[in-house]
CSV table of C-alpha atoms in Angstrom, one decimal:
chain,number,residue,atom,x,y,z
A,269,UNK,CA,-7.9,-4.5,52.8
A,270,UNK,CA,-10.7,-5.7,55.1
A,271,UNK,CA,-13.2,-8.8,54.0
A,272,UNK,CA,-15.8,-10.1,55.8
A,273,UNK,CA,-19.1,-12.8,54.6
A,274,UNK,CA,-18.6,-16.5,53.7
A,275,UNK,CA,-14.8,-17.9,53.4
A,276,UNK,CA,-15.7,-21.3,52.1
A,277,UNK,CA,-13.6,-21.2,48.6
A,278,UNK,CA,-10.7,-18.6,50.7
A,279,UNK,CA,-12.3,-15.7,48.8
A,280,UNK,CA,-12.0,-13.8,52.0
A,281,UNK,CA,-7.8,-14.2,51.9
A,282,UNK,CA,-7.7,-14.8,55.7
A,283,UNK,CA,-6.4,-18.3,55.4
A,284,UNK,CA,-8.0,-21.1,56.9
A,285,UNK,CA,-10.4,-18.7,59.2
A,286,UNK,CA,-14.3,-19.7,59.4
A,287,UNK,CA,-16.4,-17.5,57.7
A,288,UNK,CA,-16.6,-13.7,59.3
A,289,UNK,CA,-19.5,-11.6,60.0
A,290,UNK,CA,-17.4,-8.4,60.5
A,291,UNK,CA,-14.6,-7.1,58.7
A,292,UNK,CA,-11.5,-8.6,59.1
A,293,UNK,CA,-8.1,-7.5,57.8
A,294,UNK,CA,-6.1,-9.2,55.0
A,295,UNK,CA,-2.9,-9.6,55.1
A,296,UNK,CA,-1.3,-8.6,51.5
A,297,UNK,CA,1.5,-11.0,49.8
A,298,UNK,CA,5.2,-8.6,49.5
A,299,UNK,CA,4.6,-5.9,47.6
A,300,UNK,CA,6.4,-2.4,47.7
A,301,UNK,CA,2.8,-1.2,46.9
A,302,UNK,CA,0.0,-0.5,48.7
A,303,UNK,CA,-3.9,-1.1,48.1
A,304,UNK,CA,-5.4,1.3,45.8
A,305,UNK,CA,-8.9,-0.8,44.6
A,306,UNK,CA,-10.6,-4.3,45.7
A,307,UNK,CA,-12.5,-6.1,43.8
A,308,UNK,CA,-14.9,-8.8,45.3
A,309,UNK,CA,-16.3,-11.7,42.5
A,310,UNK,CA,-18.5,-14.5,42.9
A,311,UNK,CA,-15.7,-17.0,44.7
A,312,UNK,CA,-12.2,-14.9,43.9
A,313,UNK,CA,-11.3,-11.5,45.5
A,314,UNK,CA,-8.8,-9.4,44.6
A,315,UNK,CA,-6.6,-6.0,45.0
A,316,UNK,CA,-5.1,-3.5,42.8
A,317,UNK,CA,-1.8,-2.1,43.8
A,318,UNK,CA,-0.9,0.8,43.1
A,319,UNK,CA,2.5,-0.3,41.7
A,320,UNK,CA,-0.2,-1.4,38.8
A,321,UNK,CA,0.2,-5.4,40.0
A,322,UNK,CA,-2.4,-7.0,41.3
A,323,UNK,CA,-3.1,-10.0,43.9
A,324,UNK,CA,-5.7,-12.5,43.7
A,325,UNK,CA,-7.3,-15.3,46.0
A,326,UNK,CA,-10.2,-17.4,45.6
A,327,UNK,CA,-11.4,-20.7,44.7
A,328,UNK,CA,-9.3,-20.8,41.0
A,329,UNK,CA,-10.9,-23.3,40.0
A,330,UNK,CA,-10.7,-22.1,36.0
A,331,UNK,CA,-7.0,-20.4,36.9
A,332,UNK,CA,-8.7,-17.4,37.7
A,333,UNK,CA,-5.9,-16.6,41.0
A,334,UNK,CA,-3.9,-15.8,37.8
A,335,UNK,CA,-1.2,-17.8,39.2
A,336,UNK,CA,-0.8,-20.4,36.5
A,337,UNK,CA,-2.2,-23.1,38.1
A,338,UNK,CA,-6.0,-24.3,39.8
A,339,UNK,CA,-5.0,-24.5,43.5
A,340,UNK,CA,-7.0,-22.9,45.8
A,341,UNK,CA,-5.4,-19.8,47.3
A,342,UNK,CA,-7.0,-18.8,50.6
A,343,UNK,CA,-4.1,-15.9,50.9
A,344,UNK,CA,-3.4,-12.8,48.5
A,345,UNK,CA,-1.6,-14.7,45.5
A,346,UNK,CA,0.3,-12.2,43.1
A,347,UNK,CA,-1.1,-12.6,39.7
A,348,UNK,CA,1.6,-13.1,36.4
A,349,UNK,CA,1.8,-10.9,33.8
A,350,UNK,CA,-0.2,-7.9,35.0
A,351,UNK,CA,1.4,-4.6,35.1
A,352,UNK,CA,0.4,-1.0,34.8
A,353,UNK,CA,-3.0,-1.6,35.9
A,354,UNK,CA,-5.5,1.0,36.9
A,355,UNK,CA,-8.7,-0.8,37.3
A,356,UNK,CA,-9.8,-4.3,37.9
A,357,UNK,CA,-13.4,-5.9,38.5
A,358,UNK,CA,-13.8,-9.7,39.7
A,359,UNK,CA,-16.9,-11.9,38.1
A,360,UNK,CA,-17.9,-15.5,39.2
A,361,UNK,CA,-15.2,-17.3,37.4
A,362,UNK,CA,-12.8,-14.6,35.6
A,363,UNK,CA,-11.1,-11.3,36.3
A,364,UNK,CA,-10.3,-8.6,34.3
A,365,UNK,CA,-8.0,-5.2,34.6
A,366,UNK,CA,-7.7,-2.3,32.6
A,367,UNK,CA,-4.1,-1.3,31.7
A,368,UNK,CA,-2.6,2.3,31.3
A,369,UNK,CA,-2.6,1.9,27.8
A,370,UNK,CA,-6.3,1.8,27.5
A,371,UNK,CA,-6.1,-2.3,26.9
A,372,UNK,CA,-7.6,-4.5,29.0
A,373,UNK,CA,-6.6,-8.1,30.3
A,374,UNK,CA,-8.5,-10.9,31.5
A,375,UNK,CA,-7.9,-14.6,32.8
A,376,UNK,CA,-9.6,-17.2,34.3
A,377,UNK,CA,-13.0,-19.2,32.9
A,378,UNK,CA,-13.3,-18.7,29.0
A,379,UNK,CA,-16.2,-20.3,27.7
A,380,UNK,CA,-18.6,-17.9,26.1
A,381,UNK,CA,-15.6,-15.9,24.9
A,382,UNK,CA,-16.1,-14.1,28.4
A,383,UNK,CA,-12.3,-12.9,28.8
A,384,UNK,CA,-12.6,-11.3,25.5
A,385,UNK,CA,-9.6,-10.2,23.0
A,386,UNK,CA,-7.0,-8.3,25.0
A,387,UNK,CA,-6.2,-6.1,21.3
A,388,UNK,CA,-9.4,-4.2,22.1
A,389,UNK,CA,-8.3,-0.9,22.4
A,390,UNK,CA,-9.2,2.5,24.0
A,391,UNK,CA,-11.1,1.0,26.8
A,392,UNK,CA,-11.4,3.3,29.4
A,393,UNK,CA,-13.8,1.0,32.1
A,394,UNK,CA,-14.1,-2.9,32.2
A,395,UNK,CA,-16.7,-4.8,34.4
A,396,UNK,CA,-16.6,-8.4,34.8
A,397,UNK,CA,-19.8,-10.0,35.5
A,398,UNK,CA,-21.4,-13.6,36.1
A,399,UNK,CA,-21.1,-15.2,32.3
A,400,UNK,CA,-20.3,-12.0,30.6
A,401,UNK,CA,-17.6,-8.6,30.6
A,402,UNK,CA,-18.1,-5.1,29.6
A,403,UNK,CA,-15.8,-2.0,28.6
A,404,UNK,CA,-16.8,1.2,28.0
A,405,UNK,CA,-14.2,3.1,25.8
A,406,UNK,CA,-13.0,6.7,25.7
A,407,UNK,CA,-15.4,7.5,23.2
A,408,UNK,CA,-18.4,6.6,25.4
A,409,UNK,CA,-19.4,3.4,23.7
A,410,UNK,CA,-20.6,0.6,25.5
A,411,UNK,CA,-19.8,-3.4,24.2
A,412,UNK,CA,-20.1,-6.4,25.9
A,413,UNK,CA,-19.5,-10.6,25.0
A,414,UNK,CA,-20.0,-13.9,26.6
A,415,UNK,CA,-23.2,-15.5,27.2
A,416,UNK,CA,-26.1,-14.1,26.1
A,417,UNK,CA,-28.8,-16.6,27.7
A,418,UNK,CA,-30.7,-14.0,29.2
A,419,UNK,CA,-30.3,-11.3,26.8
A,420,UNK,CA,-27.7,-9.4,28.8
A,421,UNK,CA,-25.4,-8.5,25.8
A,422,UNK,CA,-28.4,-6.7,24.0
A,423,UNK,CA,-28.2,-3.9,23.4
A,424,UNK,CA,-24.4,-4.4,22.7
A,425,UNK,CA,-23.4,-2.0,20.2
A,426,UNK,CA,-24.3,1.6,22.5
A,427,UNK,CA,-21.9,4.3,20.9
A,428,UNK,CA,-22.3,7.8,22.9
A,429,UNK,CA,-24.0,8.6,26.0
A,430,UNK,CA,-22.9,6.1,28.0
A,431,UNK,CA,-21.1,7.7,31.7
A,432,UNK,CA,-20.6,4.0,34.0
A,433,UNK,CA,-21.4,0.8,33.5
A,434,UNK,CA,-21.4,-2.8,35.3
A,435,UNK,CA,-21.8,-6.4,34.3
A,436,UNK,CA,-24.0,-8.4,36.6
A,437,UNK,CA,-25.0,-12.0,37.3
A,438,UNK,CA,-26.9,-12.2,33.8
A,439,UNK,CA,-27.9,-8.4,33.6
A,440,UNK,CA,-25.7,-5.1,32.4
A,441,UNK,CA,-26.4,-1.8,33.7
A,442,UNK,CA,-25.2,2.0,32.5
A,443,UNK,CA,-25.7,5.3,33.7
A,444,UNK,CA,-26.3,7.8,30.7
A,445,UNK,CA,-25.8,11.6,30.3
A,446,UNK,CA,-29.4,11.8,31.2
A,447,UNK,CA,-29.0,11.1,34.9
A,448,UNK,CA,-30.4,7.9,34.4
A,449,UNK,CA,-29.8,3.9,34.6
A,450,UNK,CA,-30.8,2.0,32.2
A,451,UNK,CA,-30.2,-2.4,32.7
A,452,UNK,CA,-31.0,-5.1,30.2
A,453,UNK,CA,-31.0,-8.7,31.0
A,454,UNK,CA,-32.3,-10.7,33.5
A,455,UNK,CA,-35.0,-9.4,35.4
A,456,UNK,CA,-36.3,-12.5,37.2
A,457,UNK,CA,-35.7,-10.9,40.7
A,458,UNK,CA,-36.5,-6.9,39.6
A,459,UNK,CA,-32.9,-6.1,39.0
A,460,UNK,CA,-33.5,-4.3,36.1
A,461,UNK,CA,-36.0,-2.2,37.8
A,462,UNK,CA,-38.5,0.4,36.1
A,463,UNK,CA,-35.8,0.9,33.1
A,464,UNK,CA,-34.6,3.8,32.7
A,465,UNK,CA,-34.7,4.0,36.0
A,466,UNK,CA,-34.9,7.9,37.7
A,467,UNK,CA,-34.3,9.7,40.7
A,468,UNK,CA,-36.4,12.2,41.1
A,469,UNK,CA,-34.3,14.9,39.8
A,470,UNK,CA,-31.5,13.8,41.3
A,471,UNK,CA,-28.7,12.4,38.7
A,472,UNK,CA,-27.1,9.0,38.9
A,473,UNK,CA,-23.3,9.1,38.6
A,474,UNK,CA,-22.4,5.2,39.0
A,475,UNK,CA,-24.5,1.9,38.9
A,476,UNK,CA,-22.9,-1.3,40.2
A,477,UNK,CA,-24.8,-4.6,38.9
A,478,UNK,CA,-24.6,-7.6,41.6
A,479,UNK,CA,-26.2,-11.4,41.2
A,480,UNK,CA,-29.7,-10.5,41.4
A,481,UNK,CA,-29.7,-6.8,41.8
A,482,UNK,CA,-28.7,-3.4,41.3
A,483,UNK,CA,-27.5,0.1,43.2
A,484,UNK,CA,-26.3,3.2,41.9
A,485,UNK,CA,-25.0,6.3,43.6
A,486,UNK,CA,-26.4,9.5,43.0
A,487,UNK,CA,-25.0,13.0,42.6
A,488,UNK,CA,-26.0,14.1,46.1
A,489,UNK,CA,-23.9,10.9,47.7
A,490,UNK,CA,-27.4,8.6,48.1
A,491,UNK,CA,-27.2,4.6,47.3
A,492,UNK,CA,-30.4,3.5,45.9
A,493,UNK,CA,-31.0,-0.3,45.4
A,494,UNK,CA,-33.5,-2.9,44.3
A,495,UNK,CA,-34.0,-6.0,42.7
A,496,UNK,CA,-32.9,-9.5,44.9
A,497,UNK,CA,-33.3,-8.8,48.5
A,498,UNK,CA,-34.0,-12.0,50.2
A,499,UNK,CA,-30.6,-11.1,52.5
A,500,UNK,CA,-31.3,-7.2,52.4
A,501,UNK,CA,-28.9,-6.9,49.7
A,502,UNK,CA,-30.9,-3.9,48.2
A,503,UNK,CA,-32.3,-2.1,51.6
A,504,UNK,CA,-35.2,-4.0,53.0
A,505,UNK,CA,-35.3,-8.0,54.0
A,506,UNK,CA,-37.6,-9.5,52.3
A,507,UNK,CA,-39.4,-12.1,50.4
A,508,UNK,CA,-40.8,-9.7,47.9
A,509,UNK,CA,-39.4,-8.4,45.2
A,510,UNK,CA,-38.5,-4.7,44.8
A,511,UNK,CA,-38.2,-3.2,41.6
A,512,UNK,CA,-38.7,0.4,42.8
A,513,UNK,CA,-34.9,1.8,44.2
A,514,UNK,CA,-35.1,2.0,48.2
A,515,UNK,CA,-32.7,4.1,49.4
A,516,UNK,CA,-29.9,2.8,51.6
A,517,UNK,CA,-27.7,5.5,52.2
């Protein structure tokens, strides 16, 4: 695992180490497993092993190291209780994993209801985002819970169609069957862009929701972002916002 950006809460896992503008590599708590997924929140960070365990580090203020306590943890921390997971997502103040049995688990900040009910079943995605989480289930149904202040749970009961999906800051995002992506929420900065958003014939086959905007990849391996871009988080530097994709990749 290799982190880099600001390490003022240990969310980069390199100890005690100023913040880093290039990548820098993280040294993993024991484990007989090795990094299979990463998972980068608002001020946690963690890694999926593939043993199924996980390891956490971060601010924790709201527990959510998963170490039962609220000490900071500037080092990969393993997390309690977490087996058998094949998927995990990081938002501002929780984290959530998806479990071989097609559960999900999540810890950390709970107001809002935003960690959910771990007997929802037949979940086959989970995306933890700023106030709010997000499963898509085998059947292709979308629901989502937490805060709702700026509409990003609405629509919430989507039951076909739906391919990907990602929880943002205070927007959601899906790709459909169409090709398309399609965001509700916030859309203060453009994030939501021209919804449903389109590619020119080219089909959108994963969408990942940040603060204040939005990318998805498309079938022919191009990133396209917009929304928020005041650090050139979607393509071009700016003060303007752009609610049209630009294409990064």
């Amino acid at each position: 695992v290799f982190c880099w950006g600001y390490n003022g809460w240990g969310s980069l896992g390199i100890g005690d180490m100023p913040s880093a503008n290039a990548p820098v590599r993280v040294t993993l708590a024991p484990t007989d497993g090795v990094a299979s997924d990463v998972a980068a929140g608002g001020f946690t960070s963690c890694v999926l092993l593939s043993n199924g365990r996980a390891q956490c580090w971060g601010r924790n203020q709201y527990g959510e190291v998963g170490d039962a306590t609220r000490i900071l943890r500037n080092v990969p921390t393993a997390v309690g209780g977490v087996a058998a997971a094949v998927d995990i997502d990081a938002g501002d103040n929780h984290v959530c994993v998806l479990r071989s049995v097609g559960r999900m688990q999540c810890w950390g900040r709970s107001i809002d209801g935003r960690t959910g009910d771990a007997t929802f079943a037949n979940v086959a995605e989970v995306s933890a985002g700023g106030m709010h989480t997000c499963a898509r289930t085998t059947l292709g149904a979308r629901r989502c819970w937490g805060s709702n202040v700026a509409g990003q749970l609405t629509p919430n009961n989507l039951n076909e169609g739906i391919m990907r999906g990602s929880a943002g800051g205070r927007h959601t995002c899906i790709t459909s069957t169409m090709g398309t992506v399609t965001c509700w929420g916030d859309d203060s900065e453009g994030q939501l862009g021209e919804s449903p958003v389109t590619f020119d014939g080219q089909t959108a086959v994963e969408v990942a929701a940040g603060a204040r905007h939005t990318c998805a990849r498309l079938d022919d391996a191009s990133v396209w972002c917009w929304g928020h871009s005041l650090f050139g988080q979607s393509g071009v530097q700016t003060l303007t916002t752009p609610s049209m994709p630009v294409r990064l990749i």
